[in-house]
Coordinates of C-alpha atoms in Angstrom, one line a residue:
Chain A
X1 CA 4.1 20.8 -29.2
X2 CA 0.5 19.6 -29.6
X3 CA 1.4 17.8 -32.8
X4 CA 4.3 15.9 -31.1
X5 CA 2.1 15.0 -28.2
X6 CA -0.5 13.6 -30.7
X7 CA 2.2 11.6 -32.5
X8 CA 3.3 10.1 -29.2
X9 CA -0.2 9.2 -28.2
X10 CA -0.7 7.5 -31.6
X11 CA 2.5 5.4 -31.0
X12 CA 1.0 4.0 -27.8
X13 CA -0.3 0.4 -27.8
X14 CA -4.0 -0.1 -27.4
X15 CA -3.9 -0.5 -23.6
X16 CA -1.9 2.7 -23.4
X17 CA -4.5 4.6 -25.5
X18 CA -7.3 3.3 -23.3
X19 CA -5.3 4.4 -20.2
X20 CA -4.7 7.9 -21.7
X21 CA -8.3 8.3 -22.6
X22 CA -9.4 7.4 -19.0
X23 CA -6.8 9.7 -17.5
X24 CA -7.9 12.7 -19.7
X25 CA -11.6 11.9 -19.0
X26 CA -11.1 12.0 -15.2
X27 CA -8.9 15.2 -15.4
X28 CA -11.7 16.9 -17.3
X29 CA -14.3 15.7 -14.8
X30 CA -12.2 17.0 -12.0
X31 CA -12.0 20.4 -13.7
X32 CA -15.6 20.9 -14.9
X33 CA -17.5 18.0 -13.3
X34 CA -19.4 20.1 -10.6
X35 CA -20.6 22.4 -13.4
X36 CA -22.1 19.5 -15.3
X37 CA -24.0 18.2 -12.2
X38 CA -27.7 18.0 -13.0
X39 CA -28.7 18.6 -9.3
X40 CA -27.3 20.5 -6.4
X41 CA -24.9 18.3 -4.4
X42 CA -26.8 18.1 -1.1
X43 CA -30.3 18.3 -2.4
X44 CA -32.8 15.5 -1.8
X45 CA -34.3 15.0 -5.2
X46 CA -35.5 11.5 -5.5
X47 CA -38.6 10.0 -3.8
X48 CA -36.9 6.7 -3.2
X49 CA -33.6 5.8 -1.6
X50 CA -31.3 3.5 -3.6
X51 CA -33.2 3.9 -6.8
X52 CA -31.8 2.2 -9.8
X53 CA -30.9 3.8 -13.1
X54 CA -33.5 6.1 -14.6
X55 CA -33.9 9.0 -17.1
X56 CA -34.0 11.6 -14.3
X57 CA -31.1 10.0 -12.3
X58 CA -28.6 8.4 -14.6
X59 CA -26.8 6.7 -11.7
X60 CA -29.8 6.3 -9.4
X61 CA -30.2 7.8 -5.9
X62 CA -28.3 7.3 -2.7
X63 CA -29.2 6.4 0.9
X64 CA -30.9 9.8 1.4
X65 CA -32.4 10.1 -2.0
X66 CA -29.8 12.4 -3.4
X67 CA -28.6 12.2 -7.0
X68 CA -25.6 9.9 -7.3
X69 CA -24.3 11.3 -10.5
X70 CA -24.1 14.8 -9.1
X71 CA -22.3 13.6 -6.0
X72 CA -19.9 11.5 -8.0
X73 CA -19.1 14.5 -10.2
X74 CA -18.1 16.6 -7.2
X75 CA -16.5 13.7 -5.4
X76 CA -14.1 13.1 -8.3
X77 CA -12.7 16.6 -7.9
X78 CA -11.7 15.8 -4.3
X79 CA -10.2 12.5 -5.1
X80 CA -8.3 13.7 -8.2
X81 CA -7.3 17.0 -6.7
X82 CA -6.2 15.8 -3.3
X83 CA -4.2 12.9 -4.8
X84 CA -2.6 15.0 -7.5
X85 CA -1.5 17.6 -5.0
X86 CA -0.3 15.0 -2.5
X87 CA 1.6 13.1 -5.2
X88 CA 3.2 16.3 -6.5
X89 CA 4.2 17.3 -2.9
X90 CA 5.6 13.7 -2.2
X91 CA 7.5 13.6 -5.5
X92 CA 9.0 17.1 -5.2
X93 CA 10.0 16.6 -1.6
X94 CA 11.5 13.1 -2.2
X95 CA 13.4 14.3 -5.3
X96 CA 14.7 17.4 -3.6
X97 CA 16.0 15.4 -0.7
X98 CA 17.4 12.8 -3.1
X99 CA 19.3 15.5 -5.1
X100 CA 20.6 16.9 -1.8
X101 CA 21.9 13.5 -0.9
X102 CA 23.5 13.0 -4.3
X103 CA 25.5 16.2 -4.3
X104 CA 25.9 16.5 -0.5
X105 CA 28.4 13.6 -0.1
X106 CA 28.3 10.8 2.4
X107 CA 27.7 13.1 5.4
X108 CA 24.3 14.1 4.1
X109 CA 23.5 10.9 2.2
X110 CA 24.1 8.3 5.0
X111 CA 21.8 9.6 7.7
X112 CA 19.1 10.7 5.2
X113 CA 19.1 7.3 3.5
X114 CA 19.1 5.4 6.8
X115 CA 16.1 7.5 8.0
X116 CA 14.2 6.9 4.8
X117 CA 14.9 3.2 4.9
X118 CA 13.4 3.1 8.4
X119 CA 10.3 5.0 7.3
X120 CA 9.9 2.7 4.3
X121 CA 9.7 -0.3 6.6
X122 CA 6.4 0.9 8.1
X123 CA 3.6 -0.3 5.9
X124 CA 2.0 2.8 4.3
X125 CA -1.6 2.1 5.4
X126 CA -0.5 1.5 9.0
X127 CA 1.7 4.6 9.0
X128 CA -1.1 6.8 7.7
X129 CA -3.6 5.3 10.3
X130 CA -1.2 6.3 13.1
X131 CA -0.8 9.8 11.6
X132 CA -4.5 10.3 11.2
X133 CA -5.0 9.2 14.8
X134 CA -2.4 11.7 16.0
X135 CA -3.3 14.7 13.9
X136 CA -6.9 14.2 12.7
X137 CA -8.2 14.4 9.1
X138 CA -9.0 17.8 7.8
X139 CA -8.5 18.2 4.0
X140 CA -5.1 19.9 4.5
X141 CA -3.9 17.4 6.9
X142 CA -5.0 14.5 4.7
X143 CA -2.9 16.0 1.9
X144 CA 0.1 16.3 4.1
X145 CA -0.3 12.8 5.6
X146 CA -0.6 11.2 2.1
X147 CA 2.3 13.1 0.8
X148 CA 4.5 12.3 3.9
X149 CA 3.6 8.6 3.6
X150 CA 4.9 8.4 0.1
X151 CA 8.0 10.6 0.3
X152 CA 10.4 7.7 1.2
X153 CA 9.4 5.6 -1.8
X154 CA 10.0 8.5 -4.2
X155 CA 13.3 9.3 -2.4
X156 CA 14.6 5.8 -2.8
X157 CA 14.0 5.8 -6.6
X158 CA 15.2 9.4 -7.2
X159 CA 18.3 8.8 -5.1
X160 CA 19.3 5.7 -7.1
X161 CA 18.9 7.7 -10.3
X162 CA 20.7 10.8 -9.0
X163 CA 23.6 8.9 -7.5
X164 CA 24.2 7.2 -10.9
X165 CA 24.0 10.4 -12.8
X166 CA 26.4 12.2 -10.4
X167 CA 29.1 9.7 -11.5
X168 CA 28.7 10.7 -15.2
X169 CA 31.5 12.5 -17.0
X170 CA 29.5 15.6 -17.8
X171 CA 28.7 16.1 -14.1
X172 CA 32.4 15.6 -13.3
X173 CA 33.2 18.2 -15.9
X174 CA 30.7 20.7 -14.4
X175 CA 32.3 20.1 -11.0
X176 CA 35.8 20.8 -12.4
X177 CA 34.4 23.9 -14.1
X178 CA 33.6 25.1 -10.6
X179 CA 29.8 25.0 -10.7
X180 CA 28.1 25.1 -7.3
X181 CA 26.2 22.1 -5.9
X182 CA 22.9 23.7 -6.5
X183 CA 23.6 24.3 -10.1
X184 CA 24.8 20.7 -10.5
X185 CA 21.7 19.3 -8.9
X186 CA 19.2 21.4 -10.8
X187 CA 20.8 22.0 -14.2
X188 CA 22.9 18.9 -14.7
X189 CA 21.3 16.0 -12.8
X190 CA 17.6 16.8 -12.6
X191 CA 16.8 17.2 -16.4
X192 CA 18.2 13.7 -17.0
X193 CA 16.0 11.9 -14.6
X194 CA 12.8 13.6 -15.4
X195 CA 11.3 10.8 -17.4
X196 CA 11.5 8.0 -14.8
X197 CA 10.4 10.5 -12.2
X198 CA 7.3 11.2 -14.2
X199 CA 6.4 7.5 -14.3
X200 CA 7.0 7.3 -10.6
X201 CA 4.8 10.3 -10.1
X202 CA 2.0 8.4 -11.8
X203 CA 2.5 5.4 -9.5
X204 CA 2.5 7.6 -6.4
X205 CA -0.7 9.2 -7.7
X206 CA -2.3 5.7 -7.9
X207 CA -1.1 4.7 -4.5
X208 CA -2.4 7.9 -3.0
X209 CA -5.8 7.7 -4.7
X210 CA -6.1 4.2 -3.2
X211 CA -4.9 5.3 0.2
X212 CA -7.1 8.3 0.5
X213 CA -10.3 6.5 -0.8
X214 CA -9.4 3.6 1.6
X215 CA -9.2 6.1 4.5
X216 CA -12.5 7.8 3.5
X217 CA -14.0 4.4 3.2
X218 CA -13.0 3.6 6.8
X219 CA -14.6 7.0 7.8
X220 CA -11.1 8.4 8.6
X221 CA -10.5 10.4 5.5
X222 CA -12.5 13.2 3.9
X223 CA -15.2 14.2 6.5
X224 CA -18.8 15.2 5.7
X225 CA -20.2 17.5 4.3
X226 CA -17.2 17.1 1.9
X227 CA -17.2 13.8 0.2
X228 CA -14.6 12.1 -2.1
X229 CA -15.3 8.9 -4.0
X230 CA -14.3 6.8 -1.1
X231 CA -16.8 8.5 1.2
X232 CA -19.5 7.9 -1.3
X233 CA -18.9 4.2 -1.1
X234 CA -18.9 4.3 2.7
X235 CA -22.1 6.3 3.1
X236 CA -24.0 4.0 0.8
X237 CA -22.7 0.7 2.3
X238 CA -26.2 -0.1 3.7
X239 CA -27.3 -0.5 0.1
X240 CA -24.9 -3.4 -0.4
X241 CA -27.6 -6.0 0.3
X242 CA -29.8 -4.7 -2.6
X243 CA -26.8 -4.3 -4.9
X244 CA -27.4 -0.5 -5.2
X245 CA -25.9 1.5 -8.0
X246 CA -25.0 4.1 -5.5
X247 CA -22.3 2.0 -4.0
X248 CA -21.0 0.4 -7.2
X249 CA -20.7 3.6 -9.2
X250 CA -18.2 5.5 -7.1
X251 CA -16.1 2.3 -6.5
X252 CA -16.0 1.7 -10.3
X253 CA -15.1 5.3 -10.8
X254 CA -12.0 5.0 -8.6
X255 CA -11.0 1.8 -10.3
X256 CA -11.2 3.3 -13.8
X257 CA -9.1 6.2 -12.7
X258 CA -6.3 4.1 -11.1
X259 CA -6.4 1.4 -13.7
X260 CA -6.2 4.1 -16.4
X261 CA -3.1 5.7 -14.9
X262 CA -1.5 2.2 -14.5
X263 CA -2.2 1.2 -18.1
X264 CA -0.8 4.5 -19.4
X265 CA 2.4 4.2 -17.3
X266 CA 2.9 0.6 -18.4
X267 CA 2.6 1.5 -22.1
X268 CA 5.1 4.4 -21.9
X269 CA 8.3 3.6 -23.9
X270 CA 11.1 2.4 -21.6
X271 CA 8.6 1.3 -19.0
X272 CA 6.8 -2.0 -18.4
X273 CA 8.2 -5.0 -20.3
X274 CA 9.3 -7.4 -17.7
X275 CA 8.5 -5.2 -14.8
Chain B
X1 CA 38.8 -30.4 1.0
X2 CA 35.3 -29.9 -0.4
X3 CA 33.8 -30.4 3.1
X4 CA 36.0 -27.7 4.6
X5 CA 35.3 -25.2 1.9
X6 CA 31.6 -25.6 2.0
X7 CA 31.8 -25.2 5.8
X8 CA 33.5 -21.9 5.5
X9 CA 30.8 -20.9 2.9
X10 CA 28.2 -21.8 5.5
X11 CA 29.9 -19.6 8.1
X12 CA 30.0 -16.7 5.6
X13 CA 26.3 -17.1 5.0
X14 CA 25.6 -17.4 8.7
X15 CA 27.5 -14.2 9.4
X16 CA 25.6 -12.4 6.6
X17 CA 22.3 -13.7 8.1
X18 CA 23.4 -12.5 11.6
X19 CA 24.1 -9.1 10.2
X20 CA 20.8 -8.9 8.4
X21 CA 19.0 -10.0 11.6
X22 CA 20.8 -7.3 13.7
X23 CA 19.9 -4.6 11.2
X24 CA 16.2 -5.7 11.3
X25 CA 16.3 -5.3 15.0
X26 CA 17.8 -1.9 14.8
X27 CA 15.2 -0.8 12.2
X28 CA 12.5 -2.1 14.5
X29 CA 13.9 -0.1 17.4
X30 CA 13.9 3.1 15.2
X31 CA 10.3 2.3 14.0
X32 CA 9.2 2.1 17.7
X33 CA 10.8 5.5 18.4
X34 CA 9.0 7.0 15.4
X35 CA 5.6 5.6 16.3
X36 CA 6.1 6.7 19.9
X37 CA 7.0 10.2 18.9
X38 CA 4.0 10.5 16.5
X39 CA 1.6 9.2 19.1
X40 CA 3.0 11.7 21.7
X41 CA 2.4 14.7 19.3
X42 CA -1.3 14.4 20.0
X43 CA -2.6 17.7 21.4
X44 CA -3.9 17.1 24.9
X45 CA -3.0 13.9 26.6
X46 CA -4.7 10.7 27.8
X47 CA -5.4 12.2 31.3
X48 CA -7.2 15.2 29.7
X49 CA -9.1 12.9 27.4
X50 CA -10.1 10.5 30.2
X51 CA -11.5 13.2 32.5
X52 CA -13.2 15.3 29.8
X53 CA -13.7 19.0 29.4
X54 CA -15.1 19.8 32.9
X55 CA -12.1 18.5 34.9
X56 CA -10.1 21.0 36.9
X57 CA -6.4 21.5 36.3
X58 CA -5.6 19.8 39.6
X59 CA -7.6 16.7 38.8
X60 CA -5.8 16.4 35.4
X61 CA -2.4 16.9 37.1
X62 CA -3.2 14.2 39.6
X63 CA -4.3 11.6 37.1
X64 CA -1.4 12.6 34.9
X65 CA 0.9 11.7 37.8
X66 CA -0.9 8.5 38.4
X67 CA -0.6 7.4 34.8
X68 CA 3.1 8.5 34.7
X69 CA 2.5 11.1 32.0
X70 CA 4.4 13.7 33.9
X71 CA 7.7 11.8 33.5
X72 CA 10.1 13.0 30.7
X73 CA 9.4 11.5 27.2
X74 CA 12.5 9.3 27.1
X75 CA 11.6 7.7 30.4
X76 CA 8.1 7.0 29.2
X77 CA 9.5 5.6 26.0
X78 CA 11.8 3.1 27.8
X79 CA 9.0 1.9 30.1
X80 CA 6.6 1.5 27.1
X81 CA 9.2 -0.4 25.1
X82 CA 10.2 -2.7 28.0
X83 CA 6.5 -3.3 28.6
X84 CA 6.0 -4.1 24.9
X85 CA 8.9 -6.6 24.9
X86 CA 7.7 -8.3 28.1
X87 CA 4.2 -8.6 26.7
X88 CA 2.5 -5.8 28.6
X89 CA 2.0 -2.8 26.3
X90 CA -0.2 -0.9 28.8
X91 CA -3.9 -0.4 29.4
X92 CA -6.4 0.1 26.6
X93 CA -8.3 3.4 27.4
X94 CA -11.6 2.6 25.7
X95 CA -12.0 -1.1 26.5
X96 CA -10.5 -0.5 30.0
X97 CA -8.6 -3.8 29.7
X98 CA -4.9 -4.6 29.3
X99 CA -3.9 -4.1 25.7
X100 CA -2.4 -7.6 25.7
X101 CA -5.7 -9.1 26.5
X102 CA -7.6 -7.2 23.8
X103 CA -5.0 -8.2 21.2
X104 CA -4.7 -11.8 22.2
X105 CA -8.4 -12.4 21.3
X106 CA -7.9 -10.8 17.8
X107 CA -4.4 -11.8 16.7
X108 CA -5.1 -15.6 16.1
X109 CA -8.0 -14.6 13.8
X110 CA -5.8 -12.4 11.7
X111 CA -3.0 -14.9 11.5
X112 CA -5.5 -17.6 10.4
X113 CA -6.9 -15.3 7.7
X114 CA -3.4 -14.5 6.5
X115 CA -2.3 -18.2 6.5
X116 CA -5.4 -19.3 4.6
X117 CA -5.0 -16.5 2.0
X118 CA -1.3 -17.4 1.5
X119 CA -2.3 -21.1 1.1
X120 CA -4.7 -20.2 -1.7
X121 CA -2.8 -17.3 -3.3
X122 CA 0.7 -18.7 -3.6
X123 CA 0.0 -21.8 -5.9
X124 CA -2.4 -19.7 -8.0
X125 CA 0.1 -16.8 -8.4
X126 CA 3.0 -19.2 -9.1
X127 CA 1.0 -20.9 -11.9
X128 CA -0.1 -17.6 -13.5
X129 CA 3.4 -16.1 -13.2
X130 CA 5.3 -19.0 -14.6
X131 CA 2.6 -19.7 -17.2
X132 CA 2.7 -16.2 -18.6
X133 CA 6.5 -16.1 -18.5
X134 CA 6.6 -19.3 -20.6
X135 CA 4.2 -17.6 -23.1
X136 CA 6.2 -14.4 -23.1
X137 CA 5.0 -11.9 -25.7
X138 CA 2.1 -14.2 -26.6
X139 CA -1.6 -13.5 -26.4
X140 CA -2.1 -15.2 -23.0
X141 CA 0.9 -13.3 -21.6
X142 CA -0.4 -9.9 -22.8
X143 CA -3.9 -10.7 -21.6
X144 CA -2.6 -11.7 -18.2
X145 CA -0.4 -8.6 -18.1
X146 CA -3.3 -6.3 -18.6
X147 CA -5.5 -8.3 -16.1
X148 CA -2.9 -8.3 -13.3
X149 CA -1.9 -4.7 -14.0
X150 CA -5.5 -3.6 -13.6
X151 CA -6.1 -5.8 -10.5
X152 CA -3.1 -4.2 -8.8
X153 CA -4.8 -0.8 -9.1
X154 CA -8.4 -1.8 -8.1
X155 CA -9.4 -0.6 -4.6
X156 CA -10.0 -3.5 -2.1
X157 CA -13.6 -2.4 -1.4
X158 CA -14.6 -2.7 -5.0
X159 CA -13.4 -6.3 -5.1
X160 CA -15.2 -6.9 -1.8
X161 CA -18.4 -5.3 -3.0
X162 CA -18.5 -7.2 -6.2
X163 CA -17.8 -10.5 -4.3
X164 CA -20.7 -9.7 -1.9
X165 CA -23.0 -8.9 -4.9
X166 CA -22.3 -12.1 -6.7
X167 CA -22.0 -14.7 -3.9
X168 CA -24.3 -13.4 -1.2
X169 CA -26.9 -11.2 -2.9
X170 CA -27.4 -13.0 -6.3
X171 CA -26.3 -16.6 -5.6
X172 CA -27.0 -16.6 -1.8
X173 CA -24.1 -19.0 -1.2
X174 CA -22.2 -17.2 1.4
X175 CA -23.0 -14.9 4.4
X176 CA -22.0 -11.2 3.7
X177 CA -20.5 -10.9 7.2
X178 CA -17.6 -13.0 8.3
X179 CA -18.3 -14.7 11.6
X180 CA -15.5 -16.2 13.5
X181 CA -15.9 -17.6 17.0
X182 CA -14.3 -20.4 18.8
X183 CA -17.4 -22.6 19.0
X184 CA -17.8 -22.8 15.2
X185 CA -16.8 -25.9 13.4
X186 CA -14.4 -25.7 10.4
X187 CA -17.1 -25.9 7.7
X188 CA -19.0 -22.9 9.1
X189 CA -15.8 -21.0 9.6
X190 CA -14.6 -21.6 6.1
X191 CA -18.0 -20.5 4.7
X192 CA -17.7 -17.4 6.8
X193 CA -14.3 -16.4 5.8
X194 CA -14.5 -17.5 2.1
X195 CA -15.2 -14.0 0.9
X196 CA -12.6 -12.1 2.9
X197 CA -10.1 -14.7 1.6
X198 CA -11.3 -14.4 -1.9
X199 CA -11.0 -10.6 -1.8
X200 CA -7.5 -10.7 -0.3
X201 CA -6.4 -13.3 -2.8
X202 CA -7.5 -11.3 -5.8
X203 CA -5.4 -8.4 -4.6
X204 CA -2.3 -10.4 -3.6
X205 CA -2.3 -12.8 -6.5
X206 CA -2.0 -10.0 -9.1
X207 CA 1.0 -8.6 -7.3
X208 CA 2.7 -11.9 -6.8
X209 CA 2.1 -13.2 -10.3
X210 CA 3.7 -10.1 -11.8
X211 CA 6.8 -10.4 -9.7
X212 CA 7.1 -14.1 -10.3
X213 CA 6.8 -13.5 -14.0
X214 CA 9.6 -10.9 -13.8
X215 CA 11.8 -13.2 -11.8
X216 CA 11.4 -16.1 -14.3
X217 CA 11.9 -13.9 -17.3
X218 CA 15.0 -12.5 -15.8
X219 CA 16.5 -16.0 -15.8
X220 CA 15.1 -16.9 -19.3
X221 CA 17.5 -14.4 -20.9
X222 CA 20.6 -16.0 -19.4
X223 CA 22.9 -18.0 -21.6
X224 CA 22.5 -21.3 -19.7
X225 CA 18.8 -21.3 -20.5
X226 CA 19.5 -20.7 -24.1
X227 CA 22.0 -23.6 -24.0
X228 CA 19.4 -25.9 -22.5
X229 CA 16.8 -24.9 -25.1
X230 CA 19.3 -25.4 -27.9
X231 CA 20.2 -28.9 -26.8
X232 CA 16.5 -29.8 -27.1
X233 CA 15.3 -29.9 -23.5
X234 CA 11.5 -29.7 -23.3
X235 CA 10.1 -26.3 -22.3
X236 CA 8.5 -27.5 -19.1
X237 CA 11.7 -29.3 -18.1
X238 CA 13.7 -26.1 -18.8
X239 CA 11.5 -24.2 -16.4
X240 CA 11.4 -26.8 -13.7
X241 CA 15.0 -28.1 -13.7
X242 CA 17.0 -25.2 -15.0
X243 CA 15.2 -22.0 -14.3
X244 CA 13.4 -22.7 -11.0
X245 CA 16.5 -23.5 -8.9
X246 CA 17.9 -20.1 -9.9
X247 CA 14.6 -18.1 -9.7
X248 CA 13.6 -19.5 -6.3
X249 CA 15.2 -16.6 -4.3
X250 CA 13.6 -13.8 -6.3
X251 CA 10.3 -15.7 -6.2
X252 CA 10.3 -16.2 -2.5
X253 CA 11.3 -12.5 -2.3
X254 CA 8.3 -11.6 -4.4
X255 CA 6.0 -13.8 -2.2
X256 CA 7.2 -12.1 1.0
X257 CA 6.8 -8.6 -0.5
X258 CA 3.3 -9.4 -1.7
X259 CA 2.3 -11.0 1.5
X260 CA 3.4 -7.8 3.3
X261 CA 0.8 -6.1 1.2
X262 CA -1.8 -8.3 3.0
X263 CA -1.1 -6.3 6.1
X264 CA -2.5 -3.1 4.5
X265 CA -5.2 -4.9 2.5
X266 CA -6.5 -6.6 5.6
X267 CA -7.4 -3.1 7.1
X268 CA -10.1 -2.6 4.5
X269 CA -11.2 -6.2 4.1
X270 CA -11.6 -7.0 7.8
X271 CA -13.6 -3.8 8.2
X272 CA -16.0 -4.4 5.3
X273 CA -16.7 -8.0 6.3
X274 CA -16.7 -7.2 10.1
X275 CA -14.0 -9.8 10.6
X276 CA -12.8 -9.7 14.2
X277 CA -9.1 -9.4 13.4
X278 CA -6.2 -7.2 14.4
X279 CA -6.6 -4.7 11.5
X280 CA -10.2 -3.9 12.3
X281 CA -9.2 -3.5 15.9
X282 CA -6.6 -1.0 14.8
X283 CA -9.2 1.0 12.9
X284 CA -11.3 1.1 16.0
X285 CA -8.3 2.3 18.0
X286 CA -7.9 5.1 15.5
X287 CA -11.5 6.1 15.6
X288 CA -11.6 6.2 19.4
X289 CA -8.0 7.6 19.6
X290 CA -7.0 4.8 21.9
X291 CA -3.3 5.4 21.7
X292 CA -1.8 2.5 23.8
X293 CA -3.8 0.0 21.7
X294 CA -3.0 1.8 18.4
X295 CA 0.8 1.8 19.2
X296 CA 0.7 -1.9 20.1
X297 CA -1.2 -2.8 16.9
X298 CA 1.2 -0.6 14.7
X299 CA 4.2 -2.3 16.3
X300 CA 2.8 -5.8 15.6
X301 CA 2.2 -4.9 11.9
X302 CA 5.6 -3.4 11.5
X303 CA 7.2 -6.4 13.2
X304 CA 5.3 -8.7 10.8
X305 CA 6.5 -6.6 7.9
X306 CA 10.1 -6.7 9.0
X307 CA 9.9 -10.5 9.5
X308 CA 8.6 -11.0 6.0
X309 CA 11.5 -8.8 4.6
X310 CA 13.9 -10.8 6.7
X311 CA 12.6 -14.1 5.3
X312 CA 13.0 -12.7 1.8
X313 CA 16.6 -11.7 2.4
X314 CA 17.6 -14.8 4.2
X315 CA 16.3 -17.0 1.4
X316 CA 18.3 -14.9 -1.1
X317 CA 21.4 -15.5 1.0
X318 CA 20.8 -19.2 1.4
X319 CA 19.9 -19.8 -2.3
X320 CA 23.0 -18.1 -3.6
X321 CA 25.4 -20.9 -4.5
X322 CA 28.4 -18.6 -4.5
X323 CA 27.8 -18.0 -0.8
X324 CA 27.1 -21.7 0.0
X325 CA 30.1 -23.2 -1.8
X326 CA 32.9 -20.6 -1.4

């Protein structure tokens, strides 16, 4: 298992290896980051605000004199955790609906697909802004809003895959054999679309990281005292004029995470190339 | 004979375009229902919000009646929609002004920003896309691929932050806040919006260039291109004379899709630079939960998105020679 994973990682082009390294790095930070933090998250530890890099504070201090590195390590957990959970929810919901449409016949497929087409024609940022205005932005709601916003995109891709697979001979054989719809969807169709779905999951994850940190940046996402990477950029925006590290560090952190995932997906065999 | 057949081809195309237009209108109608329903799910209503916590139940009921909130939902929807269509989407609760008036001061700014961005982004994206397609598999192509792939995933506020650091903090060339008012002359205005445009361009160009490259490469694999190459046509001529006429529809499609991305990107960029456009107005509407204003802004953005999609599809129909000359 581990050996074959290593073999695959070695077969990736350089950009893919860089992407993989970045993804693993951020997953580790999300898991153990808060334990590595040199200072408590909310503590005022520096004498100066917007300090530059120093031996005591590797990434300087923020607008209240707190340690940026410590806050970044804990913010990464919110960003990665929320986005991963939301992407998982969006992908599983979208795929479940797509499978239902594929085995349910035109009666299920038609209305569901029309509805999804309609949702997809609302730009995602605009849609999530309306949802945030209507429901608010606690952590749980943010997760649901981000997931809901990206269900239609996943549905569209999963449905196209599932409808194609449903025409295959082996699925027809299973039907003739008398298998139920549930069995056909789960045991016959799903296993054969898992690879493109994984790539799509990665893309949803990137979109959701950007959406959530964008919302937090606008002050509409994760609310204080919690802070994800987008909130860190927002709260230090007054340091922009002095080019503070406190504002650059979290923004660069988000970029390395999303660029890493993108590079990895693009380098996967069967992906990229002309896309 | 030829004239008659091309005429019937034109009618076929017109019918297709008519159908596509009708389906856009239908989608827009369904979008308006969705937005209306979501906005109505808000716990507590506008009357409660306007009067605050201390209001008695009678006062709230009276104001609710005055605002028409006690009517059934479908009646309110119809009156909102007819208001929207006739140019009166209601009263902004926070600004205490008609929504139409608030929006009319902001919309031209946003349109101007989008137009200037498109003006810069489209030529740049076309050259990058076509250039890297011609160099397919080469070093430049791979470098551009990695660069655009990364740019697509970079958050808008990082681009904006870096732009501010370089151009207004270090070089002191440009103001870090975008000013736009009617009494500014063009030079001042352009200096003011240079950085928002630059930021939006970086984001849109990457997207557009990738899609342009894909469209051109898709054509390059066709037999007619191979034929042209084999008979010794120069590479630039192959691209301009043979590939472009066939790739124009997917390219316009790509342009429209990427420009629709501007709608979302503008939300962040207008806010960070304090640009008085529609997107920053919408963010304010969310913060202050000004639902009539928010609904109107959301509908404008959705309409703009659907118009872009419509343009993309109509170009595809018109550019398809099989439809034109049937």
